[in-house]
Amino acid sequence: MSTTDATLTTPTGGPSLAQERRLVTSIPGPRSQELLDRKAAAVPAGVGHTVPISAVAAGGGVVVDADGNSLIDLGSGIAVTTVGNAHPRVVAAVQEQIAQFSHTCFMISPYESYVAVAEKLNELTPGDHDKRTALFNSGAEAVENAVKIARKFTGRPAVVAFDHGYHGRTNLTMALTAKSMPYKSGFGPFAPEVYRMPASYPFRDHLTGPEAAAKAISLIEKQIGADNLAAVLIEPIQGEGGFIVPADGFLPAIVDWCKANGVVFIADEVQSGFARTGSWFASEQFGIVPDLVTTAKGIAGGLPLAGVTGRAEIMDASHAGGLGGTYGGNPVACAAALATIEAYAEEDLAARAREIGEILTARLSAVDDPRIGEVRGRGAMIAAEFIDPATGAPAPELAGAVAKAAIAEGVIVLTCGTYGNVIRFLPPLSIGDELLGEGLDIVLAALAAA
Ligand code: PLZ
């Protein structure tokens, strides 16, 4: 096996990278295979990978591998590089900051960029009430802290999460996550005082929003009691669970019940936030104002950063020194976030997300294939749920086969869903129409052939 092509040089990433699908080897090519062999010997099997490549550059709508293959990116590293990989503004901001200082620990020597990110989140998240923001490193850490903050404020122990919900892989967030395999199985025991309620899943529960809310609220009142409940935690559009858009009226009814009962309503916008669904936050599209919002992923153009933003009186209930962490709000990640947020606004990327949503929805809805049970989502967060047309049962093998075939043809596309039967589209908002169309063509050809 010849793995050396002396002329193969690593391209620079960012939007100037050639915007094309280009397969020069099969996937994985020899250089990628070399890395995957090293990975198998050095990294535990528990840390999987979906796309068998060695990534060396990315930008616009493509990811380039070590063999010179250029893959169309319909996944954004799971909704992270929404602004585009190696966005020039982000690259410049990171370079400038890292040369200035890389870390002081915000709890030791505060710096301006953390405060500026907090101000931005306070301004951009739903509602015009007085807000505060604390910064962390990952979505799971943000969710953990939102629960801590809600418990401290209410003095109550219980937390409600929902069927199909995903909130992370730490101990508390595993407890909050619904799906056992692969996230939880064998990793318990899990944190106590977490209660799971039915969510609104119109394609499968056939309930209206108010009906689904009434069902959940009745169970909460019977099984927990509002007096014991600190917080209700939900993704406005459930991500890992299958891009499930709740029926109209579901979220507002839950928010109203929380308000009436002194329960903190936490919107987990880690996946749905930051222009992804066509507005700054998905909550806006359901007309709700959460008490607390958790953010991560799309916040900083690929750097690890997360936030909890919420009502000042709730956020300020924790004693001085009660919240923090060594790296939370790292200055390089904060500089990246400020640049990313500017880019969303100046390039009107929420509008681009809506355009992408229209393209995806129109193309997918036009496919005459009874194995597509439903096309759903908002903006650049669109999915197709695959079923067995005879029974309506979930068809996870089909979703897996389609994704695998598309990846082999140079299109990065991800699956999701409690039943693993959903193909999800999360392209970077920097992708062009042509690449997006070509990526869709290939996914749909893979479906036709499956
Ligand atoms: N909340 C709504 O979507 C992360 C998980 C990928 P972290 N989703 C991708 C995987 O298999 O680990 C996520 C999310 C929502 C919280 C999280 C957790 O965010 O940054 O992965 O901790």
Coordinates of C-alpha atoms and ligand atoms in Angstrom, one line a residue:
M1 CA 0.0 0.0 0.0
S2 CA 1.5 3.3 -1.1
T3 CA 0.7 5.9 1.5
T4 CA 3.0 8.6 0.2
D5 CA 2.4 11.2 -2.4
A6 CA 5.1 13.7 -1.8
T7 CA 3.2 16.4 -3.7
L8 CA 0.2 16.2 -1.3
T9 CA 0.4 19.3 0.8
T10 CA -2.0 20.3 3.6
P11 CA -4.4 23.0 2.4
T12 CA -5.3 26.0 4.5
G13 CA -8.8 25.8 5.9
G14 CA -11.5 28.5 5.8
P15 CA -13.9 29.7 3.1
S16 CA -11.1 30.0 0.5
L17 CA -10.7 26.2 0.5
A18 CA -11.9 24.8 -2.9
Q19 CA -15.7 24.3 -2.5
E20 CA -16.1 21.0 -4.2
R21 CA -16.7 17.3 -3.5
R22 CA -13.6 15.5 -4.6
L23 CA -12.8 11.8 -4.1
V24 CA -9.2 10.9 -5.0
T25 CA -9.2 7.6 -3.0
S26 CA -11.9 5.4 -1.5
I27 CA -12.9 6.5 2.0
P28 CA -10.8 5.9 4.1
G29 CA -7.8 6.5 1.9
P30 CA -4.4 5.1 3.0
R31 CA -3.3 8.1 5.0
S32 CA -6.7 8.2 6.8
Q33 CA -6.4 4.5 7.4
E34 CA -3.0 5.0 9.0
L35 CA -4.5 7.4 11.5
L36 CA -7.4 5.1 12.2
D37 CA -5.0 2.3 12.9
R38 CA -3.1 4.5 15.4
K39 CA -6.4 5.6 16.9
A40 CA -7.4 2.0 17.5
A41 CA -4.1 1.4 19.3
A42 CA -4.1 4.6 21.3
V43 CA -7.7 5.7 22.0
P44 CA -10.3 3.6 23.7
A45 CA -12.9 1.8 21.6
G46 CA -15.6 3.8 23.5
V47 CA -14.6 6.9 21.7
G48 CA -16.1 6.2 18.3
H49 CA -16.1 8.0 14.9
T50 CA -18.7 8.4 12.2
V51 CA -16.6 9.4 9.3
P52 CA -13.5 7.3 8.7
I53 CA -11.0 10.0 7.7
S54 CA -8.1 12.0 9.0
A55 CA -9.3 15.6 8.8
V56 CA -6.7 18.2 7.9
A57 CA -8.6 21.2 6.8
A58 CA -12.2 22.5 6.6
G59 CA -14.1 25.6 5.6
G60 CA -17.2 26.8 3.8
G61 CA -19.1 23.6 3.2
V62 CA -16.2 21.0 3.0
V63 CA -13.9 18.9 5.1
V64 CA -10.6 17.8 3.5
D65 CA -8.8 14.7 4.6
A66 CA -5.2 13.6 4.6
D67 CA -5.5 11.8 1.3
G68 CA -6.8 14.9 -0.5
N69 CA -10.5 13.9 -0.5
S70 CA -12.9 16.8 -0.1
L71 CA -16.2 15.9 1.6
I72 CA -19.3 17.9 1.7
D73 CA -20.1 18.8 5.3
L74 CA -23.8 18.4 6.3
G75 CA -23.0 18.0 10.0
S76 CA -20.9 20.9 11.2
G77 CA -19.2 18.7 13.8
I78 CA -22.6 18.2 15.3
A79 CA -24.0 21.7 15.0
V80 CA -20.8 23.5 16.1
T81 CA -19.2 25.2 13.1
T82 CA -22.5 26.9 12.2
V83 CA -20.6 30.1 11.3
G84 CA -18.3 28.1 9.1
N85 CA -15.1 26.2 9.9
A86 CA -12.0 28.4 10.3
H87 CA -14.1 31.5 9.8
P88 CA -11.6 34.3 9.0
R89 CA -12.9 36.6 11.8
V90 CA -12.7 33.7 14.3
V91 CA -9.2 32.8 13.2
A92 CA -8.0 36.4 13.5
A93 CA -9.6 36.9 16.9
V94 CA -8.1 33.7 18.3
Q95 CA -4.6 34.5 17.0
E96 CA -4.8 38.0 18.4
Q97 CA -6.0 36.8 21.8
I98 CA -3.6 33.8 22.2
A99 CA -0.6 36.1 21.5
Q100 CA -1.9 38.5 24.2
F101 CA -2.6 35.9 27.0
S102 CA -3.9 32.4 26.9
H103 CA -5.3 32.1 30.4
T104 CA -5.5 33.8 33.7
C105 CA -8.5 32.0 35.2
F106 CA -11.5 34.3 35.2
M107 CA -12.0 33.6 38.9
I108 CA -8.5 34.7 39.6
S109 CA -7.8 37.7 37.3
P110 CA -10.9 38.7 35.3
Y111 CA -10.7 40.0 31.7
E112 CA -13.0 41.9 29.4
S113 CA -13.9 39.3 26.8
Y114 CA -15.7 37.1 29.3
V115 CA -17.8 40.0 30.4
A116 CA -18.5 41.0 26.8
V117 CA -19.7 37.5 26.0
A118 CA -22.0 37.6 29.0
E119 CA -23.3 41.0 27.9
K120 CA -24.0 39.6 24.4
L121 CA -25.8 36.6 25.7
N122 CA -27.8 38.7 28.1
E123 CA -28.9 40.8 25.2
L124 CA -29.5 38.0 22.6
T125 CA -31.3 35.4 24.6
P126 CA -35.1 35.7 24.7
G127 CA -36.8 38.2 27.1
D128 CA -35.9 41.7 28.1
H129 CA -35.6 41.0 31.8
D130 CA -32.5 41.7 33.8
K131 CA -30.0 38.8 33.1
R132 CA -26.7 37.3 34.1
T133 CA -24.5 34.8 32.3
A134 CA -21.8 32.4 33.7
L135 CA -19.5 30.6 31.2
F136 CA -18.3 27.0 31.1
N137 CA -16.5 24.6 28.7
S138 CA -19.1 22.2 27.3
G139 CA -22.8 21.8 26.9
A140 CA -23.0 19.1 29.6
E141 CA -21.2 21.5 32.1
A142 CA -23.7 24.3 31.2
V143 CA -26.6 21.9 31.9
E144 CA -25.1 20.7 35.2
N145 CA -24.7 24.3 36.3
A146 CA -28.2 25.4 35.2
V147 CA -29.5 22.6 37.5
K148 CA -27.3 23.6 40.4
I149 CA -28.4 27.2 40.0
A150 CA -32.1 26.3 39.9
R151 CA -31.8 24.1 43.0
K152 CA -30.0 26.8 44.9
F153 CA -32.6 29.4 44.0
T154 CA -35.7 27.2 44.7
G155 CA -34.2 25.2 47.6
R156 CA -35.9 22.1 45.9
P157 CA -34.3 18.9 44.8
A158 CA -36.2 17.4 41.8
V159 CA -35.6 18.0 38.1
V160 CA -37.8 17.0 35.2
A161 CA -36.4 16.0 31.9
F162 CA -38.2 14.4 28.9
D163 CA -38.4 11.4 26.7
H164 CA -36.0 11.7 23.8
G165 CA -34.0 14.4 25.6
Y166 CA -30.2 14.6 25.4
H167 CA -28.2 16.7 27.8
G168 CA -24.7 15.2 28.0
R169 CA -22.4 12.5 29.2
T170 CA -21.4 13.6 32.7
N171 CA -23.1 11.8 35.6
L172 CA -25.9 14.2 36.2
T173 CA -26.4 14.8 32.4
M174 CA -26.4 11.1 31.7
A175 CA -29.3 10.9 34.2
L176 CA -31.0 13.7 32.4
T177 CA -30.5 12.0 29.0
A178 CA -33.2 9.6 27.9
K179 CA -31.4 7.1 25.7
S180 CA -29.5 4.2 27.3
M181 CA -27.4 3.0 24.4
P182 CA -24.8 4.3 23.8
Y183 CA -24.9 7.1 26.3
K184 CA -25.6 5.5 29.6
S185 CA -25.5 1.7 29.4
G186 CA -23.3 0.3 32.2
F187 CA -22.2 3.8 33.4
G188 CA -24.5 4.1 36.3
P189 CA -25.6 4.5 39.1
F190 CA -27.0 7.9 38.0
A191 CA -27.7 11.1 39.9
P192 CA -31.0 11.0 41.9
E193 CA -34.0 13.2 41.8
V194 CA -34.3 13.2 38.0
Y195 CA -37.8 12.4 36.6
R196 CA -38.6 11.7 33.0
M197 CA -41.8 12.9 31.4
P198 CA -43.4 12.2 28.0
A199 CA -42.5 14.9 25.5
S200 CA -44.5 16.2 22.6
Y201 CA -43.7 14.0 19.5
P202 CA -46.5 14.8 17.1
F203 CA -45.5 12.1 14.5
R204 CA -45.7 9.4 17.1
D205 CA -48.0 10.5 19.9
H206 CA -50.6 12.2 17.7
L207 CA -51.4 14.6 20.5
T208 CA -51.9 18.4 20.3
G209 CA -49.5 20.6 22.2
P210 CA -51.9 21.3 25.0
E211 CA -52.8 17.6 25.3
A212 CA -49.2 16.6 25.5
A213 CA -48.5 19.3 28.0
A214 CA -51.5 18.3 30.2
K215 CA -50.3 14.7 30.2
A216 CA -46.8 15.7 31.4
I217 CA -48.1 18.2 33.9
S218 CA -50.5 15.7 35.4
L219 CA -47.7 13.2 35.8
I220 CA -45.4 15.8 37.4
E221 CA -48.1 16.8 39.9
K222 CA -48.8 13.2 40.8
Q223 CA -45.3 11.7 40.8
I224 CA -43.2 14.7 42.1
G225 CA -45.3 17.6 43.3
A226 CA -44.4 21.2 42.4
D227 CA -43.2 21.9 45.9
N228 CA -40.3 19.4 45.4
L229 CA -39.5 20.5 41.8
A230 CA -36.6 22.9 41.2
A231 CA -36.6 22.8 37.4
V232 CA -38.1 21.6 34.1
L233 CA -35.3 21.1 31.5
I234 CA -36.1 20.7 27.8
E235 CA -34.6 21.2 24.4
P236 CA -37.1 23.4 22.4
I237 CA -36.3 21.2 19.4
Q238 CA -35.0 17.9 20.6
G239 CA -31.6 17.2 18.8
E240 CA -30.1 13.8 19.4
G241 CA -33.6 12.5 20.1
G242 CA -34.6 13.0 16.4
F243 CA -35.0 16.7 15.7
I244 CA -38.4 16.5 17.3
V245 CA -40.4 19.7 16.9
P246 CA -43.1 19.9 19.7
A247 CA -46.7 20.5 18.7
D248 CA -47.8 24.1 18.9
G249 CA -48.7 25.1 22.4
F250 CA -46.8 22.4 24.2
L251 CA -43.8 24.6 25.3
P252 CA -45.9 27.6 26.3
A253 CA -48.2 25.5 28.4
I254 CA -45.2 24.0 30.3
V255 CA -43.7 27.4 30.7
D256 CA -46.9 28.8 32.1
W257 CA -47.2 25.9 34.6
C258 CA -43.6 26.5 35.7
K259 CA -44.3 30.1 36.3
A260 CA -47.5 29.4 38.3
N261 CA -45.6 26.9 40.4
G262 CA -42.3 28.6 41.1
V263 CA -40.4 26.1 39.0
V264 CA -37.4 27.2 36.9
F265 CA -37.9 26.5 33.2
I266 CA -34.5 25.7 31.6
A267 CA -34.3 25.7 27.8
D268 CA -31.3 23.6 26.6
E269 CA -30.4 25.4 23.4
V270 CA -27.0 23.8 23.1
Q271 CA -27.8 22.3 19.7
S272 CA -30.7 24.6 18.6
G273 CA -29.1 27.9 19.5
F274 CA -27.1 30.5 17.6
A275 CA -28.9 31.0 14.2
R276 CA -29.2 27.3 13.6
T277 CA -33.0 27.2 13.4
G278 CA -33.3 30.6 11.7
S279 CA -33.5 32.8 14.8
W280 CA -30.9 33.4 17.5
F281 CA -32.6 30.8 19.7
A282 CA -35.3 28.2 18.9
S283 CA -37.3 29.3 22.0
E284 CA -38.2 32.5 20.1
Q285 CA -40.1 30.4 17.4
F286 CA -42.4 29.0 20.1
G287 CA -43.0 32.3 21.7
I288 CA -41.5 31.3 25.0
V289 CA -39.1 33.1 27.4
P290 CA -37.1 30.6 29.4
D291 CA -35.9 31.4 33.0
L292 CA -32.5 29.9 32.1
V293 CA -30.9 29.1 28.7
T294 CA -28.0 26.8 28.2
T295 CA -25.8 27.4 25.2
A296 CA -22.6 25.8 23.7
K297 CA -21.8 24.3 20.3
G298 CA -22.4 27.2 17.8
I299 CA -21.4 29.9 20.3
A300 CA -17.7 30.1 19.4
G301 CA -17.0 28.8 15.9
G302 CA -15.6 25.5 17.1
L303 CA -13.8 26.5 20.3
P304 CA -15.0 25.0 23.5
L305 CA -17.3 27.4 25.3
A306 CA -20.7 27.2 27.0
G307 CA -23.0 29.4 28.9
V308 CA -25.9 29.6 31.4
T309 CA -27.9 32.8 30.9
G310 CA -30.9 33.7 32.9
R311 CA -33.0 35.8 35.2
A312 CA -30.7 37.9 37.5
E313 CA -32.5 36.8 40.7
I314 CA -32.1 33.1 39.9
M315 CA -28.5 33.4 38.7
D316 CA -27.5 35.6 41.7
A317 CA -29.0 33.2 44.2
S318 CA -25.8 31.2 44.3
H319 CA -23.3 32.3 47.0
A320 CA -20.0 34.1 46.0
G321 CA -17.5 31.4 44.9
G322 CA -20.3 28.8 44.3
L323 CA -20.0 28.8 40.5
G324 CA -17.0 28.5 38.3
G325 CA -14.2 26.2 37.1
T326 CA -10.6 26.6 36.0
Y327 CA -11.2 27.1 32.3
G328 CA -14.8 28.4 32.1
G329 CA -14.9 31.4 29.8
N330 CA -11.3 30.9 28.6
P331 CA -10.1 34.1 26.9
V332 CA -9.3 32.5 23.5
A333 CA -12.8 30.8 23.4
C334 CA -14.4 34.2 24.4
A335 CA -12.5 36.0 21.7
A336 CA -13.8 33.4 19.3
A337 CA -17.3 33.7 20.6
L338 CA -17.3 37.5 20.1
A339 CA -16.1 37.1 16.5
T340 CA -18.6 34.4 15.9
I341 CA -21.5 36.3 17.2
E342 CA -20.5 39.4 15.1
A343 CA -20.4 37.2 12.0
Y344 CA -23.9 35.8 12.7
A345 CA -25.2 39.3 12.9
E346 CA -23.2 40.9 10.1
E347 CA -23.7 38.1 7.6
D348 CA -27.3 37.7 8.6
L349 CA -26.8 34.0 9.1
A350 CA -30.2 33.4 10.6
A351 CA -31.7 34.4 7.3
R352 CA -29.2 32.0 5.6
A353 CA -30.4 29.2 8.0
R354 CA -34.0 29.9 6.9
E355 CA -33.0 29.7 3.2
I356 CA -31.2 26.4 3.8
G357 CA -34.2 25.1 5.7
E358 CA -36.5 25.9 2.7
I359 CA -34.1 24.2 0.3
L360 CA -33.8 21.1 2.5
T361 CA -37.5 20.9 3.3
A362 CA -38.6 21.4 -0.3
R363 CA -36.2 18.7 -1.7
L364 CA -36.9 16.1 1.0
S365 CA -40.7 16.7 1.0
A366 CA -40.7 16.2 -2.8
V367 CA -39.3 12.7 -2.6
D368 CA -41.9 10.1 -3.3
D369 CA -40.8 7.4 -0.9
P370 CA -43.1 5.8 1.7
R371 CA -40.0 5.0 3.8
I372 CA -39.8 8.7 4.7
G373 CA -42.3 9.0 7.5
E374 CA -41.8 12.7 8.2
V375 CA -39.6 15.6 7.2
R376 CA -39.3 18.1 10.0
G377 CA -37.2 20.8 11.7
R378 CA -36.5 24.5 11.5
G379 CA -33.9 26.4 9.5
A380 CA -30.7 24.5 9.1
M381 CA -31.8 21.8 11.5
I382 CA -33.9 19.5 9.3
A383 CA -34.4 15.8 9.5
A384 CA -36.1 12.9 7.8
E385 CA -37.5 10.1 9.9
F386 CA -37.4 6.7 8.2
I387 CA -40.0 4.0 8.8
D388 CA -41.2 0.7 7.6
P389 CA -44.0 1.7 5.3
A390 CA -46.0 -1.4 6.2
T391 CA -46.1 -0.9 9.9
G392 CA -44.8 2.7 10.6
A393 CA -42.1 1.1 12.8
P394 CA -38.8 2.9 13.0
A395 CA -36.3 1.9 10.3
P396 CA -32.8 2.4 11.9
E397 CA -31.0 0.0 9.5
L398 CA -32.2 2.2 6.6
A399 CA -31.0 5.4 8.2
G400 CA -27.6 3.8 9.0
A401 CA -27.2 2.4 5.5
V402 CA -28.1 5.8 3.9
A403 CA -25.6 7.7 6.1
K404 CA -22.9 5.1 5.5
A405 CA -23.4 5.1 1.7
A406 CA -23.4 8.9 1.6
I407 CA -20.2 9.1 3.6
A408 CA -18.5 6.6 1.2
E409 CA -19.5 9.0 -1.6
G410 CA -18.0 12.0 0.1
V411 CA -20.9 13.5 2.0
I412 CA -20.8 13.9 5.8
V413 CA -24.3 13.2 7.1
L414 CA -25.3 12.2 10.6
T415 CA -28.1 10.1 12.0
C416 CA -30.0 10.6 15.3
G417 CA -33.2 9.6 17.0
T418 CA -34.2 7.6 20.0
Y419 CA -34.8 4.8 17.5
G420 CA -31.7 5.7 15.4
N421 CA -34.0 6.1 12.3
V422 CA -33.5 9.7 11.5
I423 CA -31.1 11.4 9.1
R424 CA -30.3 14.9 10.2
F425 CA -29.0 17.8 8.2
L426 CA -26.9 20.4 10.1
P427 CA -24.9 22.1 7.4
P428 CA -22.6 25.0 8.2
L429 CA -24.4 28.2 7.2
S430 CA -21.4 29.0 5.1
I431 CA -22.2 26.2 2.6
G432 CA -23.2 27.3 -0.9
D433 CA -26.4 26.2 -2.6
E434 CA -24.6 24.1 -5.1
L435 CA -22.7 22.0 -2.6
L436 CA -25.8 21.7 -0.5
G437 CA -27.8 20.5 -3.5
E438 CA -25.0 18.0 -4.5
G439 CA -24.9 16.7 -0.9
L440 CA -28.6 16.2 -0.9
D441 CA -28.5 14.5 -4.3
I442 CA -26.1 12.0 -3.0
V443 CA -28.0 11.3 0.2
L444 CA -31.2 10.8 -1.8
A445 CA -29.4 8.5 -4.3
A446 CA -28.2 6.5 -1.3
L447 CA -31.8 6.2 -0.1
A448 CA -33.1 5.2 -3.5
A449 CA -30.4 2.5 -3.7
A450 CA -30.8 1.2 -0.1
Ligands
PLZ1 N1 -27.4 19.5 25.3 C1 -29.1 19.6 23.6 O1 -27.2 18.4 21.9 C2 -24.6 17.7 22.8 C3 -23.6 15.0 21.6 C4 -22.7 14.2 20.9 P1 -21.4 18.7 25.1 N2 -25.0 17.0 21.6 C5 -24.1 16.2 20.9 C6 -22.3 13.0 21.6 O2 -22.6 11.9 21.2 O3 -21.6 13.1 22.7 C7 -25.6 18.3 23.6 C8 -26.8 18.7 23.2 C9 -27.8 19.3 24.0 C10 -26.2 19.2 25.8 C11 -25.3 18.6 25.0 C12 -23.9 18.3 25.6 O4 -23.0 19.1 25.1 O5 -20.7 20.0 24.7 O6 -21.2 17.5 24.2 O7 -21.1 18.4 26.5

